[in-house]
PDB file of C-alpha atoms in Angstrom:
ATOM      1  CA  UNK A   1     -20.405   7.862  -9.559  1.00 55.00           C
ATOM      2  CA  UNK A   2     -19.237   4.475  -8.366  1.00 55.00           C
ATOM      3  CA  UNK A   3     -15.652   3.818  -7.394  1.00 61.00           C
ATOM      4  CA  UNK A   4     -14.333   0.416  -8.331  1.00 63.00           C
ATOM      5  CA  UNK A   5     -11.313  -0.808  -6.445  1.00 57.00           C
ATOM      6  CA  UNK A   6      -8.997  -2.821  -8.688  1.00 63.00           C
ATOM      7  CA  UNK A   7      -8.015  -5.284  -5.950  1.00 61.00           C
ATOM      8  CA  UNK A   8     -11.497  -5.971  -4.582  1.00 64.00           C
ATOM      9  CA  UNK A   9     -12.201  -9.667  -4.206  1.00 63.00           C
ATOM     10  CA  UNK A  10     -15.725  -9.722  -5.598  1.00 71.00           C
ATOM     11  CA  UNK A  11     -17.376  -8.068  -8.602  1.00 77.00           C
ATOM     12  CA  UNK A  12     -18.360  -4.402  -8.191  1.00 77.00           C
ATOM     13  CA  UNK A  13     -22.007  -3.324  -8.026  1.00 76.00           C
ATOM     14  CA  UNK A  14     -23.722   0.028  -8.385  1.00 78.00           C
ATOM     15  CA  UNK A  15     -24.235   1.793  -5.077  1.00 79.00           C
ATOM     16  CA  UNK A  16     -27.743   2.909  -6.094  1.00 85.00           C
ATOM     17  CA  UNK A  17     -29.351   0.083  -8.077  1.00 88.00           C
ATOM     18  CA  UNK A  18     -27.013  -2.789  -7.115  1.00 83.00           C
ATOM     19  CA  UNK A  19     -26.545  -3.878 -10.751  1.00 85.00           C
ATOM     20  CA  UNK A  20     -23.193  -5.364 -11.755  1.00 84.00           C
ATOM     21  CA  UNK A  21     -20.615  -2.894 -13.078  1.00 83.00           C
ATOM     22  CA  UNK A  22     -17.996  -3.561 -15.761  1.00 85.00           C
ATOM     23  CA  UNK A  23     -14.627  -4.141 -14.150  1.00 86.00           C
ATOM     24  CA  UNK A  24     -11.715  -2.901 -16.264  1.00 90.00           C
ATOM     25  CA  UNK A  25      -8.353  -2.323 -14.602  1.00 93.00           C
ATOM     26  CA  UNK A  26      -4.700  -1.943 -15.521  1.00 93.00           C
ATOM     27  CA  UNK A  27      -1.978  -3.878 -13.783  1.00 93.00           C
ATOM     28  CA  UNK A  28       1.793  -3.776 -13.484  1.00 92.00           C
ATOM     29  CA  UNK A  29       4.504  -6.035 -12.149  1.00 94.00           C
ATOM     30  CA  UNK A  30       3.861  -4.618  -8.667  1.00 94.00           C
ATOM     31  CA  UNK A  31       0.057  -5.047  -8.579  1.00 93.00           C
ATOM     32  CA  UNK A  32      -0.422  -8.249 -10.611  1.00 93.00           C
ATOM     33  CA  UNK A  33      -0.781 -10.650  -7.687  1.00 91.00           C
ATOM     34  CA  UNK A  34      -3.431  -8.594  -5.904  1.00 90.00           C
ATOM     35  CA  UNK A  35      -5.421  -7.819  -9.021  1.00 91.00           C
ATOM     36  CA  UNK A  36      -5.261 -11.179 -10.826  1.00 93.00           C
ATOM     37  CA  UNK A  37      -4.338 -14.025  -8.503  1.00 89.00           C
ATOM     38  CA  UNK A  38      -6.502 -13.000  -5.546  1.00 88.00           C
ATOM     39  CA  UNK A  39      -9.589 -12.244  -7.625  1.00 89.00           C
ATOM     40  CA  UNK A  40     -12.694 -14.309  -6.808  1.00 88.00           C
ATOM     41  CA  UNK A  41     -14.060 -13.401 -10.245  1.00 91.00           C
ATOM     42  CA  UNK A  42     -12.552 -14.939 -13.406  1.00 94.00           C
ATOM     43  CA  UNK A  43     -10.000 -12.600 -14.978  1.00 95.00           C
ATOM     44  CA  UNK A  44      -9.614 -11.887 -18.677  1.00 97.00           C
ATOM     45  CA  UNK A  45      -6.034 -10.682 -19.083  1.00 97.00           C
ATOM     46  CA  UNK A  46      -5.404  -8.558 -22.153  1.00 97.00           C
ATOM     47  CA  UNK A  47      -1.728  -8.297 -23.132  1.00 97.00           C
ATOM     48  CA  UNK A  48      -1.353  -5.288 -25.385  1.00 97.00           C
ATOM     49  CA  UNK A  49       0.892  -2.450 -26.516  1.00 97.00           C
ATOM     50  CA  UNK A  50       0.026   1.103 -27.608  1.00 95.00           C
ATOM     51  CA  UNK A  51       2.220   0.753 -30.723  1.00 96.00           C
ATOM     52  CA  UNK A  52       0.343  -2.394 -31.882  1.00 97.00           C
ATOM     53  CA  UNK A  53      -2.430  -1.720 -34.480  1.00 97.00           C
ATOM     54  CA  UNK A  54      -4.227  -5.047 -33.811  1.00 97.00           C
ATOM     55  CA  UNK A  55      -4.242  -4.199 -30.094  1.00 96.00           C
ATOM     56  CA  UNK A  56      -5.848  -0.828 -30.798  1.00 95.00           C
ATOM     57  CA  UNK A  57      -8.608  -2.643 -32.710  1.00 95.00           C
ATOM     58  CA  UNK A  58      -9.105  -5.179 -29.890  1.00 97.00           C
ATOM     59  CA  UNK A  59      -9.374  -2.669 -27.037  1.00 96.00           C
ATOM     60  CA  UNK A  60     -12.955  -1.465 -27.733  1.00 96.00           C
ATOM     61  CA  UNK A  61     -14.057  -5.074 -28.375  1.00 96.00           C
ATOM     62  CA  UNK A  62     -12.757  -6.190 -24.991  1.00 96.00           C
ATOM     63  CA  UNK A  63     -14.188  -3.166 -23.189  1.00 94.00           C
ATOM     64  CA  UNK A  64     -17.626  -3.999 -24.646  1.00 95.00           C
ATOM     65  CA  UNK A  65     -17.257  -7.624 -23.567  1.00 95.00           C
ATOM     66  CA  UNK A  66     -16.419  -6.401 -20.037  1.00 94.00           C
ATOM     67  CA  UNK A  67     -19.647  -4.349 -20.076  1.00 93.00           C
ATOM     68  CA  UNK A  68     -21.719  -7.231 -21.422  1.00 93.00           C
ATOM     69  CA  UNK A  69     -20.262  -9.695 -18.910  1.00 93.00           C
ATOM     70  CA  UNK A  70     -20.333  -7.290 -15.948  1.00 92.00           C
ATOM     71  CA  UNK A  71     -20.226  -9.209 -12.703  1.00 89.00           C
ATOM     72  CA  UNK A  72     -18.879 -12.337 -14.428  1.00 91.00           C
ATOM     73  CA  UNK A  73     -15.383 -11.185 -15.449  1.00 93.00           C
ATOM     74  CA  UNK A  74     -12.652  -8.698 -14.599  1.00 94.00           C
ATOM     75  CA  UNK A  75     -10.811  -7.316 -17.650  1.00 96.00           C
ATOM     76  CA  UNK A  76      -7.176  -6.655 -16.773  1.00 96.00           C
ATOM     77  CA  UNK A  77      -5.073  -4.772 -19.297  1.00 97.00           C
ATOM     78  CA  UNK A  78      -1.305  -5.324 -19.229  1.00 97.00           C
ATOM     79  CA  UNK A  79       0.861  -3.034 -21.305  1.00 96.00           C
ATOM     80  CA  UNK A  80       3.707  -5.367 -22.249  1.00 96.00           C
ATOM     81  CA  UNK A  81       6.419  -2.709 -22.404  1.00 95.00           C
ATOM     82  CA  UNK A  82       5.737  -1.763 -18.778  1.00 94.00           C
ATOM     83  CA  UNK A  83       5.406  -5.247 -17.262  1.00 96.00           C
ATOM     84  CA  UNK A  84       8.449  -7.391 -18.117  1.00 96.00           C
ATOM     85  CA  UNK A  85       8.003  -9.683 -15.096  1.00 96.00           C
ATOM     86  CA  UNK A  86       4.416 -10.527 -16.054  1.00 95.00           C
ATOM     87  CA  UNK A  87       5.451 -11.129 -19.648  1.00 95.00           C
ATOM     88  CA  UNK A  88       8.200 -13.505 -18.532  1.00 95.00           C
ATOM     89  CA  UNK A  89       5.975 -15.232 -15.961  1.00 93.00           C
ATOM     90  CA  UNK A  90       3.193 -15.897 -18.491  1.00 94.00           C
ATOM     91  CA  UNK A  91       5.607 -16.599 -21.390  1.00 94.00           C
ATOM     92  CA  UNK A  92       3.983 -14.027 -23.680  1.00 96.00           C
ATOM     93  CA  UNK A  93       5.517 -14.039 -27.170  1.00 94.00           C
ATOM     94  CA  UNK A  94       3.142 -11.784 -29.124  1.00 95.00           C
ATOM     95  CA  UNK A  95       0.403  -9.224 -28.714  1.00 97.00           C
ATOM     96  CA  UNK A  96      -2.486  -9.122 -28.489  1.00 98.00           C
ATOM     97  CA  UNK A  97      -2.795 -12.151 -26.242  1.00 98.00           C
ATOM     98  CA  UNK A  98      -5.808 -12.978 -24.098  1.00 98.00           C
ATOM     99  CA  UNK A  99      -5.700 -15.283 -21.085  1.00 97.00           C
ATOM    100  CA  UNK A 100      -8.638 -16.301 -18.903  1.00 97.00           C
ATOM    101  CA  UNK A 101      -7.564 -17.072 -15.349  1.00 95.00           C
ATOM    102  CA  UNK A 102      -9.479 -18.250 -12.338  1.00 92.00           C
ATOM    103  CA  UNK A 103      -7.921 -18.738  -8.931  1.00 88.00           C
ATOM    104  CA  UNK A 104      -4.525 -17.820 -10.373  1.00 87.00           C
ATOM    105  CA  UNK A 105      -4.661 -20.679 -12.897  1.00 93.00           C
ATOM    106  CA  UNK A 106      -4.820 -20.149 -16.675  1.00 94.00           C
ATOM    107  CA  UNK A 107      -7.930 -21.739 -18.190  1.00 95.00           C
ATOM    108  CA  UNK A 108      -7.487 -20.694 -21.821  1.00 96.00           C
ATOM    109  CA  UNK A 109      -5.325 -18.544 -24.094  1.00 97.00           C
ATOM    110  CA  UNK A 110      -6.106 -16.780 -27.376  1.00 97.00           C
ATOM    111  CA  UNK A 111      -3.267 -15.245 -29.383  1.00 97.00           C
ATOM    112  CA  UNK A 112      -3.810 -12.619 -32.050  1.00 96.00           C
ATOM    113  CA  UNK A 113      -6.546 -10.207 -33.046  1.00 96.00           C
ATOM    114  CA  UNK A 114      -9.977 -11.503 -33.973  1.00 96.00           C
ATOM    115  CA  UNK A 115     -13.412 -10.091 -34.805  1.00 95.00           C
ATOM    116  CA  UNK A 116     -15.727  -9.227 -31.914  1.00 94.00           C
ATOM    117  CA  UNK A 117     -18.005 -12.217 -32.465  1.00 96.00           C
ATOM    118  CA  UNK A 118     -15.092 -14.679 -32.216  1.00 96.00           C
ATOM    119  CA  UNK A 119     -13.585 -13.055 -29.118  1.00 95.00           C
ATOM    120  CA  UNK A 120     -16.994 -12.895 -27.397  1.00 94.00           C
ATOM    121  CA  UNK A 121     -17.758 -16.524 -28.247  1.00 95.00           C
ATOM    122  CA  UNK A 122     -14.344 -17.651 -26.994  1.00 96.00           C
ATOM    123  CA  UNK A 123     -14.665 -15.688 -23.734  1.00 94.00           C
ATOM    124  CA  UNK A 124     -18.212 -16.873 -23.004  1.00 92.00           C
ATOM    125  CA  UNK A 125     -17.277 -20.506 -23.744  1.00 94.00           C
ATOM    126  CA  UNK A 126     -14.335 -20.372 -21.337  1.00 93.00           C
ATOM    127  CA  UNK A 127     -16.300 -18.573 -18.625  1.00 86.00           C
ATOM    128  CA  UNK A 128     -19.237 -21.021 -18.590  1.00 75.00           C
TER     129      UNK A 128
END
């Protein structure tokens, strides 16, 4: 079993075969800077809430995208009720919200739930 450190600077790889591993982590107000802003890999931030039905539908879509884009993106889940400073900092007004960041700078934002094909297309377009 591979251990993936959430604050590592580069994408994780399998210790046996060296293939890229999906990188899915949670963050909070305390760990945001280390996990998001210091990442050398583009970050797909997923603002969500457990009480939000659209968020529950988006979670497996985003986890699959993280698997498919292993080595190219870090999926960071932010539970909005537990991260008020992040919500204020990024001016989040609704969930689910997706933000692609690179080098601590926002490249693109997508607000609202969408089918897998639209989310994947949006993410791949931004990450190219």
